[in-house]
Short mmCIF file of C-alpha atoms and ligand atoms in Angstrom, two decimals:
data_model
loop_
_atom_site.label_atom_id
_atom_site.label_comp_id
_atom_site.label_asym_id
_atom_site.label_seq_id
_atom_site.Cartn_x
_atom_site.Cartn_y
_atom_site.Cartn_z
CA UNK A 1278 35.67 17.58 7.75
CA UNK A 1279 33.91 14.36 6.64
CA UNK A 1280 30.18 14.93 5.72
CA UNK A 1281 27.57 12.61 7.21
CA UNK A 1282 25.09 11.10 4.96
CA UNK A 1283 21.80 9.36 6.40
CA UNK A 1284 19.19 7.18 4.89
CA UNK A 1285 16.06 9.03 3.67
CA UNK A 1286 12.87 7.22 4.76
CA UNK A 1287 9.35 8.53 5.17
CA UNK A 1288 10.35 12.10 4.75
CA UNK A 1289 13.07 11.83 7.38
CA UNK A 1290 16.85 11.58 7.38
CA UNK A 1291 17.65 8.77 9.79
CA UNK A 1292 20.65 6.62 10.76
CA UNK A 1293 20.80 2.81 9.95
CA UNK A 1294 18.96 0.69 12.46
CA UNK A 1295 22.34 -0.76 13.67
CA UNK A 1296 24.19 2.45 13.43
CA UNK A 1297 26.56 0.98 10.63
CA UNK A 1298 28.22 3.24 8.18
CA UNK A 1299 30.60 3.03 5.20
CA UNK A 1300 32.78 5.72 3.76
CA UNK A 1301 33.14 7.23 0.29
CA UNK A 1302 36.71 8.48 -0.61
CA UNK A 1303 37.69 10.74 -3.47
CA UNK A 1304 39.06 8.87 -6.47
CA UNK A 1305 41.20 11.89 -7.21
CA UNK A 1306 43.01 12.43 -3.86
CA UNK A 1307 42.03 9.24 -1.75
CA UNK A 1308 40.75 11.61 0.98
CA UNK A 1309 37.49 10.35 2.74
CA UNK A 1310 34.44 12.50 1.68
CA UNK A 1311 31.50 10.96 3.43
CA UNK A 1312 30.53 8.77 6.15
CA UNK A 1313 27.36 7.22 5.02
CA UNK A 1314 24.67 5.22 6.93
CA UNK A 1315 24.66 1.64 5.60
CA UNK A 1316 20.88 0.44 5.29
CA UNK A 1317 20.24 -3.01 6.86
CA UNK A 1318 17.63 -5.31 5.64
CA UNK A 1319 15.53 -4.05 8.61
CA UNK A 1320 15.92 -0.40 7.24
CA UNK A 1321 14.86 -1.65 3.78
CA UNK A 1322 11.82 -3.31 5.36
CA UNK A 1323 10.85 0.10 6.82
CA UNK A 1324 11.51 2.03 3.56
CA UNK A 1325 9.39 -0.40 1.56
CA UNK A 1326 6.49 -0.16 4.17
CA UNK A 1327 6.64 3.62 4.02
CA UNK A 1328 6.40 3.46 0.18
CA UNK A 1329 3.54 0.99 0.44
CA UNK A 1330 1.62 3.27 2.87
CA UNK A 1331 2.19 6.20 0.39
CA UNK A 1332 0.81 4.21 -2.26
CA UNK A 1333 -2.16 2.73 -0.41
CA UNK A 1334 -3.34 5.99 0.93
CA UNK A 1335 -2.90 7.56 -2.64
CA UNK A 1336 -1.18 10.71 -1.27
CA UNK A 1337 0.74 11.01 -4.52
CA UNK A 1338 -1.04 9.03 -7.18
CA UNK A 1339 -4.49 10.19 -5.92
CA UNK A 1340 -3.88 13.75 -6.79
CA UNK A 1341 -4.86 15.05 -10.33
CA UNK A 1342 -2.12 14.01 -12.76
CA UNK A 1343 -1.80 17.68 -13.94
CA UNK A 1344 -0.90 18.61 -10.23
CA UNK A 1345 1.75 15.78 -10.08
CA UNK A 1346 2.96 17.30 -13.30
CA UNK A 1347 3.20 20.69 -11.66
CA UNK A 1348 5.13 19.19 -8.58
CA UNK A 1349 7.63 17.54 -10.93
CA UNK A 1350 7.90 20.87 -12.83
CA UNK A 1351 8.76 22.72 -9.65
CA UNK A 1352 11.38 19.85 -8.79
CA UNK A 1353 12.74 20.58 -12.27
CA UNK A 1354 13.24 24.32 -11.51
CA UNK A 1355 14.84 23.71 -8.17
CA UNK A 1356 17.29 21.16 -9.72
CA UNK A 1357 18.06 23.70 -12.51
CA UNK A 1358 18.99 26.28 -9.71
CA UNK A 1359 21.40 23.78 -8.02
CA UNK A 1360 23.09 22.14 -10.86
CA UNK A 1361 26.34 23.70 -10.39
CA UNK A 1362 26.75 22.53 -6.79
CA UNK A 1363 25.44 19.23 -7.48
CA UNK A 1364 27.74 18.79 -10.58
CA UNK A 1365 30.67 19.70 -8.25
CA UNK A 1366 29.58 17.05 -5.76
CA UNK A 1367 29.31 14.25 -8.36
CA UNK A 1368 32.77 15.37 -9.59
CA UNK A 1369 34.26 15.09 -6.10
CA UNK A 1370 32.53 11.68 -5.51
CA UNK A 1371 33.26 9.89 -8.83
CA UNK A 1372 36.02 11.80 -10.42
CA UNK A 1373 34.31 12.70 -13.72
CA UNK A 1374 35.29 16.05 -14.92
CA UNK A 1375 33.38 19.05 -13.82
CA UNK A 1376 32.93 20.11 -17.48
CA UNK A 1377 31.24 16.70 -18.12
CA UNK A 1378 29.12 16.63 -14.96
CA UNK A 1379 27.86 20.33 -15.58
CA UNK A 1380 26.78 19.35 -19.19
CA UNK A 1381 24.96 16.17 -18.06
CA UNK A 1382 23.17 17.77 -14.97
CA UNK A 1383 22.18 20.76 -16.85
CA UNK A 1384 19.73 18.57 -18.90
CA UNK A 1385 18.35 16.45 -15.96
CA UNK A 1386 15.44 18.84 -15.16
CA UNK A 1387 14.15 17.77 -18.73
CA UNK A 1388 13.45 14.25 -17.48
CA UNK A 1389 11.12 15.72 -14.63
CA UNK A 1390 9.38 17.92 -17.21
CA UNK A 1391 8.95 15.16 -19.88
CA UNK A 1392 7.55 12.49 -17.59
CA UNK A 1393 5.47 15.28 -15.83
CA UNK A 1394 4.04 16.11 -19.37
CA UNK A 1395 3.33 12.43 -19.93
CA UNK A 1396 1.46 12.21 -16.67
CA UNK A 1397 -0.75 15.33 -17.36
CA UNK A 1398 -1.60 14.12 -20.80
CA UNK A 1399 -1.67 10.29 -20.64
CA UNK A 1400 -4.98 8.77 -21.66
CA UNK A 1401 -6.76 5.44 -21.17
CA UNK A 1402 -8.45 3.50 -23.84
CA UNK A 1403 -11.90 2.37 -24.52
CA UNK A 1404 -11.56 -1.13 -26.38
CA UNK A 1405 -14.57 -2.39 -28.41
CA UNK A 1406 -16.35 -4.66 -25.95
CA UNK A 1407 -19.41 -5.48 -28.23
CA UNK A 1408 -22.86 -4.03 -28.03
CA UNK A 1409 -23.75 -4.42 -24.44
CA UNK A 1410 -20.72 -3.17 -22.56
CA UNK A 1411 -18.43 -0.22 -22.19
CA UNK A 1412 -14.90 -1.21 -21.26
CA UNK A 1413 -12.75 1.62 -19.86
CA UNK A 1414 -9.10 0.98 -19.37
CA UNK A 1415 -7.02 3.24 -17.19
CA UNK A 1416 -3.24 2.96 -16.61
CA UNK A 1417 -2.52 2.95 -12.88
CA UNK A 1418 0.75 3.06 -11.05
CA UNK A 1419 2.28 -0.50 -10.35
CA UNK A 1420 2.76 0.34 -6.62
CA UNK A 1421 6.20 0.35 -5.00
CA UNK A 1422 9.34 0.24 -7.34
CA UNK A 1423 12.82 -0.64 -6.10
CA UNK A 1424 15.52 1.09 -8.08
CA UNK A 1425 19.17 0.04 -7.86
CA UNK A 1426 21.59 2.40 -9.61
CA UNK A 1427 25.38 2.34 -10.46
CA UNK A 1428 28.04 5.19 -9.78
CA UNK A 1429 29.10 6.03 -13.28
CA UNK A 1430 26.20 8.66 -13.78
CA UNK A 1431 24.90 8.76 -10.34
CA UNK A 1432 22.26 11.45 -10.94
CA UNK A 1433 21.40 10.97 -14.57
CA UNK A 1434 20.61 7.10 -14.14
CA UNK A 1435 18.62 7.80 -10.83
CA UNK A 1436 16.63 10.47 -12.58
CA UNK A 1437 15.79 8.45 -15.56
CA UNK A 1438 14.23 5.82 -13.36
CA UNK A 1439 12.70 8.25 -10.78
CA UNK A 1440 11.15 10.71 -13.09
CA UNK A 1441 9.22 7.85 -14.96
CA UNK A 1442 8.19 5.98 -11.87
CA UNK A 1443 7.02 9.30 -10.13
CA UNK A 1444 5.35 10.62 -13.29
CA UNK A 1445 3.38 7.41 -13.35
CA UNK A 1446 2.32 7.69 -9.67
CA UNK A 1447 4.55 5.14 -8.06
CA UNK A 1448 6.20 5.16 -4.67
CA UNK A 1449 9.97 4.23 -4.74
CA UNK A 1450 12.87 2.97 -2.68
CA UNK A 1451 16.16 3.81 -4.17
CA UNK A 1452 19.35 2.03 -3.45
CA UNK A 1453 22.18 4.22 -4.96
CA UNK A 1454 25.76 2.98 -5.61
CA UNK A 1455 27.92 2.85 -2.62
CA UNK A 1456 30.50 4.95 -4.53
CA UNK A 1457 27.91 7.79 -5.47
CA UNK A 1458 25.13 8.23 -2.83
CA UNK A 1459 25.33 11.99 -2.00
CA UNK A 1460 23.57 13.35 -5.16
CA UNK A 1461 20.74 10.68 -5.37
CA UNK A 1462 20.02 11.64 -1.53
CA UNK A 1463 19.94 15.31 -2.59
CA UNK A 1464 17.42 14.52 -5.19
CA UNK A 1465 14.96 13.04 -2.62
CA UNK A 1466 15.21 16.48 -0.68
CA UNK A 1467 14.52 18.41 -3.94
CA UNK A 1468 11.53 16.24 -4.74
CA UNK A 1469 10.00 16.78 -1.33
CA UNK A 1470 10.75 20.54 -1.30
CA UNK A 1471 8.83 20.72 -4.46
CA UNK A 1472 5.71 18.90 -3.13
CA UNK A 1473 6.22 15.14 -3.33
CA UNK A 1474 4.85 13.88 -0.08
CA UNK A 1475 6.88 12.16 2.55
CA UNK A 1476 7.00 8.46 2.13
CA UNK A 1477 6.83 8.46 -1.83
CA UNK A 1478 10.69 8.82 -2.25
CA UNK A 1479 12.93 6.77 0.07
CA UNK A 1480 16.64 6.29 -0.29
CA UNK A 1481 18.62 3.42 1.42
CA UNK A 1482 22.38 3.68 0.67
CA UNK A 1483 24.40 0.66 1.36
CA UNK A 1484 26.36 -2.11 -0.27
CA UNK A 1485 25.08 -4.26 -3.07
CA UNK A 1486 25.42 -7.82 -1.36
CA UNK A 1487 23.66 -6.37 1.69
CA UNK A 1488 21.25 -3.43 1.00
CA UNK A 1489 20.83 -4.15 -2.61
CA UNK A 1490 20.19 -7.86 -2.09
CA UNK A 1491 17.61 -7.04 0.65
CA UNK A 1492 15.75 -4.63 -1.80
CA UNK A 1493 15.91 -7.15 -4.72
CA UNK A 1494 14.51 -10.00 -2.65
CA UNK A 1495 11.90 -7.87 -1.15
CA UNK A 1496 8.43 -9.22 -1.44
CA UNK A 1497 6.91 -5.90 -0.93
CA UNK A 1498 7.83 -4.60 -4.47
CA UNK A 1499 5.75 -4.23 -7.61
CA UNK A 1500 8.78 -3.60 -9.98
CA UNK A 1501 12.56 -3.80 -9.62
CA UNK A 1502 14.53 -1.40 -12.00
CA UNK A 1503 18.23 -1.79 -12.04
CA UNK A 1504 21.25 -0.32 -13.99
CA UNK A 1505 24.59 -2.24 -13.42
CA UNK A 1506 26.84 -4.86 -14.67
CA UNK A 1507 25.34 -7.96 -16.39
CA UNK A 1508 26.35 -10.29 -13.75
CA UNK A 1509 24.67 -8.20 -11.12
CA UNK A 1510 21.56 -7.79 -13.13
CA UNK A 1511 21.23 -11.60 -13.52
CA UNK A 1512 21.37 -12.08 -9.70
CA UNK A 1513 19.03 -9.09 -9.03
CA UNK A 1514 16.48 -10.38 -11.83
CA UNK A 1515 16.68 -13.77 -10.33
CA UNK A 1516 15.93 -12.58 -6.84
CA UNK A 1517 12.98 -10.44 -7.95
CA UNK A 1518 11.77 -13.26 -10.31
CA UNK A 1519 11.32 -15.56 -7.28
CA UNK A 1520 8.76 -13.02 -6.03
CA UNK A 1521 7.13 -12.53 -9.60
CA UNK A 1522 8.25 -8.98 -9.43
CA UNK A 1523 8.91 -7.62 -13.11
CA UNK A 1524 12.29 -6.27 -13.79
CA UNK A 1525 13.75 -3.75 -16.05
CA UNK A 1526 17.52 -4.10 -16.26
CA UNK A 1527 20.08 -1.77 -18.08
CA UNK A 1528 23.32 -3.77 -18.11
CA UNK A 1529 26.66 -3.91 -19.59
CA UNK A 1530 27.82 -2.99 -23.25
CA UNK A 1531 30.72 -3.15 -25.62
CA UNK A 1532 29.61 -0.69 -28.44
CA UNK A 1533 31.12 -0.75 -31.84
CA UNK A 1534 32.02 2.52 -33.67
CA UNK A 1535 31.90 1.68 -37.31
CA UNK A 1536 33.88 4.05 -39.61
CA UNK A 1537 33.22 3.84 -43.36
CA UNK A 1538 35.81 5.00 -46.02
CA UNK A 1539 33.69 7.92 -46.94
CA UNK A 1540 33.83 9.52 -43.42
CA UNK A 1541 35.74 12.63 -43.07
CA UNK A 1542 38.77 11.35 -41.05
CA UNK A 1543 38.96 14.24 -38.77
CA UNK A 1544 35.25 14.25 -37.74
CA UNK A 1545 35.23 10.45 -37.32
CA UNK A 1546 38.39 10.59 -35.07
CA UNK A 1547 36.84 13.45 -33.02
CA UNK A 1548 33.74 11.14 -32.73
CA UNK A 1549 35.69 8.25 -31.80
CA UNK A 1550 37.45 10.02 -29.07
CA UNK A 1551 34.22 11.36 -27.73
CA UNK A 1552 32.71 7.81 -27.98
CA UNK A 1553 35.64 6.22 -26.14
CA UNK A 1554 37.01 8.42 -23.51
CA UNK A 1555 34.17 10.64 -22.14
CA UNK A 1556 33.73 9.73 -18.56
CA UNK A 1557 37.25 8.16 -18.69
CA UNK A 1558 35.42 5.25 -20.67
CA UNK A 1559 33.30 4.27 -17.67
CA UNK A 1560 29.80 4.52 -19.70
CA UNK A 1561 27.84 1.61 -20.64
CA UNK A 1562 27.74 2.83 -24.18
CA UNK A 1563 31.44 3.59 -24.56
CA UNK A 1564 32.74 3.23 -28.06
CA UNK A 1565 34.83 0.23 -27.00
CA UNK A 1566 35.57 -1.40 -30.34
CA UNK A 1567 36.61 0.88 -33.17
CA UNK A 1568 35.99 -0.80 -36.56
CA UNK A 1569 37.38 1.03 -39.43
CA UNK A 1570 37.18 0.27 -43.13
CA UNK A 1571 40.52 -1.12 -44.27
CA UNK A 1572 41.39 1.57 -46.77
CA UNK A 1573 41.37 4.30 -44.23
CA UNK A 1574 42.23 2.08 -41.14
CA UNK A 1575 45.92 3.25 -40.81
CA UNK A 1576 45.11 6.89 -41.33
CA UNK A 1577 42.29 6.89 -38.70
CA UNK A 1578 44.36 4.82 -36.12
CA UNK A 1579 47.42 7.24 -36.55
CA UNK A 1580 45.24 10.27 -35.99
CA UNK A 1581 43.40 8.67 -33.13
CA UNK A 1582 46.48 7.69 -31.21
CA UNK A 1583 47.97 11.31 -31.79
CA UNK A 1584 44.77 12.98 -30.31
CA UNK A 1585 44.55 10.27 -27.54
CA UNK A 1586 48.13 11.03 -26.51
CA UNK A 1587 47.27 14.72 -26.29
CA UNK A 1588 44.46 14.35 -23.90
CA UNK A 1589 45.03 15.95 -20.47
CA UNK A 1590 44.64 13.90 -17.27
CA UNK A 1591 44.37 15.63 -14.17
CA UNK A 1592 42.17 16.92 -11.37
CA UNK A 1593 38.56 16.61 -12.56
CA UNK A 1594 37.63 19.83 -10.87
CA UNK A 1595 40.20 21.88 -12.95
CA UNK A 1596 38.21 23.07 -16.22
CA UNK A 1597 41.29 22.28 -18.17
CA UNK A 1598 41.29 18.68 -17.38
CA UNK A 1599 39.88 16.30 -19.98
CA UNK A 1600 40.33 12.95 -18.29
CA UNK A 1601 39.82 12.33 -14.64
CA UNK A 1602 40.60 9.17 -12.56
CA UNK A 1603 38.77 6.01 -12.67
CA UNK A 1604 36.33 5.76 -9.92
CA UNK A 1605 38.09 3.19 -7.62
CA UNK A 1606 41.24 1.23 -6.98
CA UNK A 1607 39.06 -1.89 -7.95
CA UNK A 1608 38.04 -0.35 -11.11
CA UNK A 1609 41.67 0.57 -12.09
CA UNK A 1610 42.94 -2.85 -11.20
CA UNK A 1611 40.37 -4.48 -13.45
CA UNK A 1612 41.49 -2.18 -16.44
CA UNK A 1613 45.27 -2.97 -15.66
CA UNK A 1614 44.54 -6.64 -15.69
CA UNK A 1615 42.38 -6.49 -18.95
CA UNK A 1616 44.97 -4.79 -20.73
CA UNK A 1617 47.78 -7.10 -19.44
CA UNK A 1618 45.82 -10.07 -20.66
CA UNK A 1619 45.18 -8.51 -24.07
CA UNK A 1620 48.98 -8.13 -24.39
CA UNK A 1621 49.69 -11.66 -23.24
CA UNK A 1622 47.26 -12.92 -25.92
CA UNK A 1623 49.15 -10.95 -28.59
CA UNK A 1624 47.58 -7.49 -28.87
CA UNK A 1625 49.53 -4.39 -29.32
CA UNK A 1626 49.23 -1.33 -27.06
CA UNK A 1627 49.35 1.75 -29.62
CA UNK A 1628 49.23 4.35 -26.82
CA UNK A 1629 48.59 4.42 -23.21
CA UNK A 1630 48.21 1.10 -21.43
CA UNK A 1631 49.78 2.24 -18.16
CA UNK A 1632 49.31 4.13 -14.87
CA UNK A 1633 50.63 7.57 -15.42
CA UNK A 1634 54.17 8.36 -14.04
CA UNK A 1635 53.30 12.06 -13.14
CA UNK A 1636 53.84 12.09 -9.29
CA UNK A 1637 50.90 14.80 -9.35
CA UNK A 1638 48.54 12.09 -10.21
CA UNK A 1639 49.74 9.36 -7.87
CA UNK A 1640 47.02 9.88 -5.22
CA UNK A 1641 44.28 9.12 -7.52
CA UNK A 1642 43.17 6.13 -9.70
CA UNK A 1643 44.32 7.45 -13.10
CA UNK A 1644 45.01 5.47 -15.94
CA UNK A 1645 46.31 6.58 -19.41
CA UNK A 1646 43.78 6.58 -22.26
CA UNK A 1647 44.66 3.50 -24.22
CA UNK A 1648 44.29 2.42 -27.85
CA UNK A 1649 44.85 -1.30 -28.65
CA UNK A 1650 45.59 -2.79 -32.09
CA UNK A 1651 46.23 -6.21 -33.42
CA UNK A 1652 43.06 -7.57 -31.86
CA UNK A 1653 40.81 -10.21 -33.23
CA UNK A 1654 37.54 -11.80 -32.10
CA UNK A 1655 39.70 -14.61 -30.42
CA UNK A 1656 40.92 -11.98 -27.84
CA UNK A 1657 38.92 -11.63 -24.51
CA UNK A 1658 39.12 -7.85 -25.05
CA UNK A 1659 36.99 -8.03 -28.33
CA UNK A 1660 34.10 -9.33 -26.11
CA UNK A 1661 34.50 -8.25 -22.58
CA UNK A 1662 33.37 -4.94 -21.19
CA UNK A 1663 36.35 -3.32 -19.47
CA UNK A 1664 34.63 0.06 -18.21
CA UNK A 1665 37.74 2.14 -18.58
CA UNK A 1666 39.52 4.33 -21.17
CA UNK A 1667 40.43 1.52 -23.48
CA UNK A 1668 39.44 1.03 -27.03
CA UNK A 1669 40.30 -1.77 -29.40
CA UNK A 1670 40.77 -1.01 -33.15
CA UNK A 1671 40.28 -3.51 -36.08
CA UNK A 1672 39.74 -3.12 -39.85
CA UNK A 1673 36.84 -4.39 -41.83
CA UNK A 1674 36.36 -4.86 -45.58
CA UNK A 1675 32.86 -3.91 -46.39
CA UNK A 1676 29.35 -3.22 -45.11
CA UNK A 1677 28.50 -6.98 -44.49
CA UNK A 1678 32.03 -7.42 -42.80
CA UNK A 1679 31.39 -4.42 -40.49
CA UNK A 1680 27.91 -5.59 -39.54
CA UNK A 1681 29.21 -9.22 -38.85
CA UNK A 1682 32.11 -8.02 -36.67
CA UNK A 1683 29.84 -5.27 -34.77
CA UNK A 1684 27.35 -8.01 -33.99
CA UNK A 1685 29.85 -10.66 -32.85
CA UNK A 1686 29.57 -9.64 -29.26
CA UNK A 1687 27.49 -10.99 -26.25
CA UNK A 1688 26.24 -7.36 -25.60
CA UNK A 1689 23.67 -5.37 -27.71
CA UNK A 1690 23.24 -1.85 -26.08
CA UNK A 1691 24.46 0.62 -28.51
CA UNK A 1692 26.56 1.48 -31.66
CA UNK A 1693 27.63 4.36 -33.97
CA UNK A 1694 28.00 4.41 -37.74
CA UNK A 1695 30.13 7.12 -39.39
CA UNK A 1696 30.09 7.88 -43.07
CA UNK A 1697 28.74 10.29 -45.82
CA UNK A 1698 26.76 7.68 -47.64
CA UNK A 1699 23.48 7.93 -45.72
CA UNK A 1700 21.89 4.83 -47.42
CA UNK A 1701 24.82 2.76 -46.38
CA UNK A 1702 24.87 4.10 -42.88
CA UNK A 1703 21.05 3.56 -42.43
CA UNK A 1704 21.31 0.01 -43.80
CA UNK A 1705 24.21 -0.77 -41.39
CA UNK A 1706 22.17 0.77 -38.48
CA UNK A 1707 19.22 -1.33 -39.27
CA UNK A 1708 21.31 -4.46 -39.29
CA UNK A 1709 22.95 -3.98 -35.93
CA UNK A 1710 21.51 -6.14 -33.16
CA UNK A 1711 21.66 -3.38 -30.62
CA UNK A 1712 19.02 -1.14 -28.80
CA UNK A 1713 20.52 2.29 -29.84
CA UNK A 1714 22.42 3.39 -32.93
CA UNK A 1715 23.72 6.88 -33.59
CA UNK A 1716 24.70 7.85 -37.14
CA UNK A 1717 27.64 10.32 -37.37
CA UNK A 1718 27.15 10.91 -33.49
CA UNK A 1719 27.50 9.01 -30.15
CA UNK A 1720 26.30 9.13 -26.61
CA UNK A 1721 23.15 11.24 -27.30
CA UNK A 1722 20.40 10.75 -24.97
CA UNK A 1723 17.00 12.41 -24.64
CA UNK A 1724 14.05 11.76 -22.09
CA UNK A 1725 11.69 10.93 -24.98
CA UNK A 1726 14.16 8.53 -26.84
CA UNK A 1727 14.17 4.78 -25.69
CA UNK A 1728 17.30 3.52 -23.97
CA UNK A 1729 17.82 -0.14 -23.62
CA UNK A 1730 19.67 -3.12 -25.17
CA UNK A 1731 19.36 -6.61 -26.51
CA UNK A 1732 21.18 -9.81 -25.61
CA UNK A 1733 23.25 -9.39 -22.34
CA UNK A 1734 22.76 -5.78 -22.21
CA UNK A 1735 19.43 -6.26 -20.38
CA UNK A 1736 15.58 -6.26 -20.26
CA UNK A 1737 13.15 -3.44 -21.03
CA UNK A 1738 13.82 0.11 -21.67
CA UNK A 1739 14.31 3.53 -19.86
CA UNK A 1740 13.13 6.96 -21.30
CA UNK A 1741 10.24 7.68 -23.58
CA UNK A 1742 6.53 6.41 -23.46
CA UNK A 1743 7.54 2.74 -23.03
CA UNK A 1744 9.26 3.53 -19.87
CA UNK A 1745 6.36 5.43 -18.45
CA UNK A 1746 4.05 2.72 -19.49
CA UNK A 1747 6.30 0.13 -17.81
CA UNK A 1748 5.64 1.75 -14.69
CA UNK A 1749 1.91 1.41 -15.09
CA UNK A 1750 -0.57 -1.52 -15.55
CA UNK A 1751 -3.92 -1.70 -17.00
CA UNK A 1752 -6.88 -1.42 -14.91
CA UNK A 1753 -9.86 -2.62 -16.67
CA UNK A 1754 -13.50 -1.62 -15.91
CA UNK A 1755 -16.44 -3.25 -17.94
CA UNK A 1756 -19.71 -1.65 -17.53
CA UNK A 1757 -22.94 -3.11 -18.71
CA UNK A 1758 -25.03 -1.03 -21.00
CA UNK A 1759 -27.60 -3.63 -21.89
CA UNK A 1760 -31.20 -2.47 -22.17
CA UNK A 1761 -32.48 -5.87 -21.03
CA UNK A 1762 -31.73 -7.56 -17.66
CA UNK A 1763 -29.51 -10.54 -18.03
CA UNK A 1764 -30.19 -13.90 -16.39
CA UNK A 1765 -28.19 -16.72 -17.65
CA UNK A 1766 -30.03 -19.47 -15.65
CA UNK A 1767 -33.42 -18.25 -16.52
CA UNK A 1768 -33.00 -19.51 -20.12
CA UNK A 1769 -31.49 -22.17 -22.13
CA UNK A 1770 -30.87 -20.02 -25.18
CA UNK A 1771 -27.36 -19.60 -26.47
CA UNK A 1772 -26.64 -16.24 -24.86
CA UNK A 1773 -23.56 -14.13 -25.44
CA UNK A 1774 -21.11 -13.87 -22.72
CA UNK A 1775 -20.41 -10.36 -23.55
P1 LIG B 2344 27.43 -3.01 -10.48
O1 LIG B 2344 26.79 -4.06 -11.21
O2 LIG B 2344 28.66 -3.36 -9.45
O3 LIG B 2344 26.24 -2.33 -9.36
C1 LIG B 2344 25.17 -1.70 -9.80
C2 LIG B 2344 24.17 -1.61 -8.46
O4 LIG B 2344 23.91 -2.89 -8.23
C3 LIG B 2344 25.07 -0.92 -7.34
O5 LIG B 2344 24.14 -0.18 -6.57
C4 LIG B 2344 25.51 -2.08 -6.53
O6 LIG B 2344 25.71 -1.87 -5.30
C5 LIG B 2344 24.30 -2.97 -6.78
N1 LIG B 2344 24.69 -4.39 -6.51
C6 LIG B 2344 25.85 -5.07 -6.67
N2 LIG B 2344 25.75 -6.46 -6.39
C7 LIG B 2344 24.48 -6.52 -5.93
C8 LIG B 2344 23.60 -7.60 -5.49
N3 LIG B 2344 24.31 -8.88 -5.27
N4 LIG B 2344 22.33 -7.51 -5.22
C9 LIG B 2344 21.77 -6.27 -5.44
N5 LIG B 2344 22.46 -5.18 -5.70
C10 LIG B 2344 23.76 -5.33 -6.11
O7 LIG B 2344 27.65 -1.92 -11.41
P2 LIG B 2344 28.54 -0.63 -11.26
O8 LIG B 2344 27.93 0.24 -10.24
O9 LIG B 2344 30.01 -0.96 -11.17
O10 LIG B 2344 28.20 0.21 -12.68
C11 LIG B 2344 28.97 -0.33 -13.95
C12 LIG B 2344 27.99 -1.30 -14.78
O11 LIG B 2344 26.68 -0.61 -14.94
C13 LIG B 2344 28.71 -1.45 -16.03
O12 LIG B 2344 28.69 -2.90 -16.41
C14 LIG B 2344 27.83 -0.71 -17.08
O13 LIG B 2344 28.00 -1.19 -18.37
C15 LIG B 2344 26.45 -0.75 -16.44
N6 LIG B 2344 25.67 0.46 -16.86
C16 LIG B 2344 24.73 0.17 -17.59
C17 LIG B 2344 24.02 1.21 -18.13
C18 LIG B 2344 22.98 0.96 -19.17
O14 LIG B 2344 22.05 2.05 -19.47
N7 LIG B 2344 22.71 -0.13 -19.76
C19 LIG B 2344 24.32 2.58 -17.95
C20 LIG B 2344 25.42 2.72 -16.98
C21 LIG B 2344 26.11 1.58 -16.44
P3 LIG B 2344 27.19 -1.21 -4.82
O15 LIG B 2344 26.89 0.11 -4.33
O16 LIG B 2344 27.65 -2.07 -3.74
O17 LIG B 2344 28.01 -1.08 -5.94
#
C-alpha cells in the first residue's frame, strides 16, 4: 500500500490547499512508495504565518536557553531510538545502502546535542562604550528561516540546518526534496514530541519550481538556507536577495583527491574508493578528481580499477550491497550523458561506464562505478559536477602542479590530500582554495566543524559556532550610567555624544 504524506503546519498534518499530490518512487524497484501532498504557494503563506506567530509570541525563543537545550536533547534521545527505522526509510526512498544510512543517521543526535549546548552556553558581549554608558549586546534569533534541502542526505542536511536554527531560537519552514520528504517530515514529529511548540517547525513538501520558489520569494522570511545545485542556489539567492533576506547556500562541488608518491598505495586506494563511491557518488564532496603523483600514478590507477570492478551493486537494503542505484531516472541519464560526452572528447573509460547488464538490476537506476583516464582540463568532465559514481584520474608532477590542477575548478567545496610527509600535506592543504580539506581521510563531518565552500560552491557555512551565529543577530542595548544629567541644547560646550 502507498503511504500518504501530508504537510506539517502549526503542529498539524494537513493536505495541500488544492488537494494536489505527487508521488515518490523507489529508485531500486520503481514501485511507488508515497503519495505526498504538494504544498501550494498559499500553503507556504500559511506555514510562514504560523512560524511568524510562534516567533512573535516567543513560545520557543522566550523560554530559558537551557530549557531549549533540554528539549533538543530529548529530541536527540528519541531520534537515537528510531534511527534504524528511519535509516531503512531513507534507503527505500533514495536508494543509498542501509549500511551507509545507519552509519550516517546514528550520528545525527549529536547535532541536536551540540546546538543545544551552544544555546545553553552562548553569551552576549559588553563592548566598551566609554565612561558614561554600558553596552549590552545579546544575540537574538533572526525570526523565521526558510530551509530548502536536497535528496542526497535527506536527514543529515535537514538536521544541520534545523538544529542550528532551533538552537538559536528561530521558527522554521522546511521545503524538503521532492525525492526524500518522508524522514524530514518524521523529524518534525520527533521535535514536537520532545517539546518544541507547535508552529515552530513547519514542513511543506513540494516541487522546487512551485513550493521551493514560493518559499524563496517569500517576504516573510528573515533567512533562507539552501543546499542544492549551484544553478538552483543562484535562482534561490536572487529571489531572497530581492527581499533583502540573507542567504546561506551549500552548493555543488568537484573535490580533488591528491595522492603524493609517499602515500601507502593500499590506503590511498581505499581512501579514493571511499571518497568517490560512497552514496553511489552522489555527495557534494565526492572525490571526483583523483590526482596522483606521476611516479605512482599507474600503480594507483591499476589498483583502483581492480577494486572498483569488485564493488557489489544491488538492493541497498541488502547488507552485502556496496553500491545502490542512482536516485532517479533523470540522475542516471545525466551520468550516462556526461560519460558519453567525455568519451566523445577523447577520454578513456578504464572501468564501468555503463548501465549494468544484470537483469536483477534492471528495475532500478543502477550505473556501474566508473573510472575515467586520459582526461585534461580541456574536457568538460574535469570541471563539471556529475553527481554520480564517476571519478576522473590524472597525473601531476610535484606539489605546485598538484595545487594548480586541484584549484583549476569553478567549485571550492572540499579536497583531500594523501601522503606520509605531513609538512607537504599541510602546505598543500593550506594552498587549496576550498572550504574543507581532509588529510589522509575524506568525507568526515562533525557538528562542531565548519562546512561550506568557496567560489561556486556557495555562501556561508553550516555546523560550528559560525552557523549558530548566522542564525542570530546582535541586539544592542545602551544604558546611560552618567552621574550628571545630559542636556545637549542647554549648553554650547563641545559635549561628547557618548
Ligand atoms: P537541486 O538544486 O535540484 O535541489 C535542491 C533543492 O532545491 C530541492 O529541494 C529542490 O526541489 C529545490 N529547488 C529546485 N529548483 C528550485 C527553484 N527554482 N526554487 C526553489 N527551490 C528549488 O539539488 P539536488 O536535490 O539534485 O541535490 C544535488 C545538489 O546538491 C548537487 O549539486 C550537490 O552538490 C548539492 N549538495 C551540496 C551540498 C553541500 O553541502 N554543499 C551537500 C549535498 C548536496 P525539488 O524537490 O523539486 O528537487
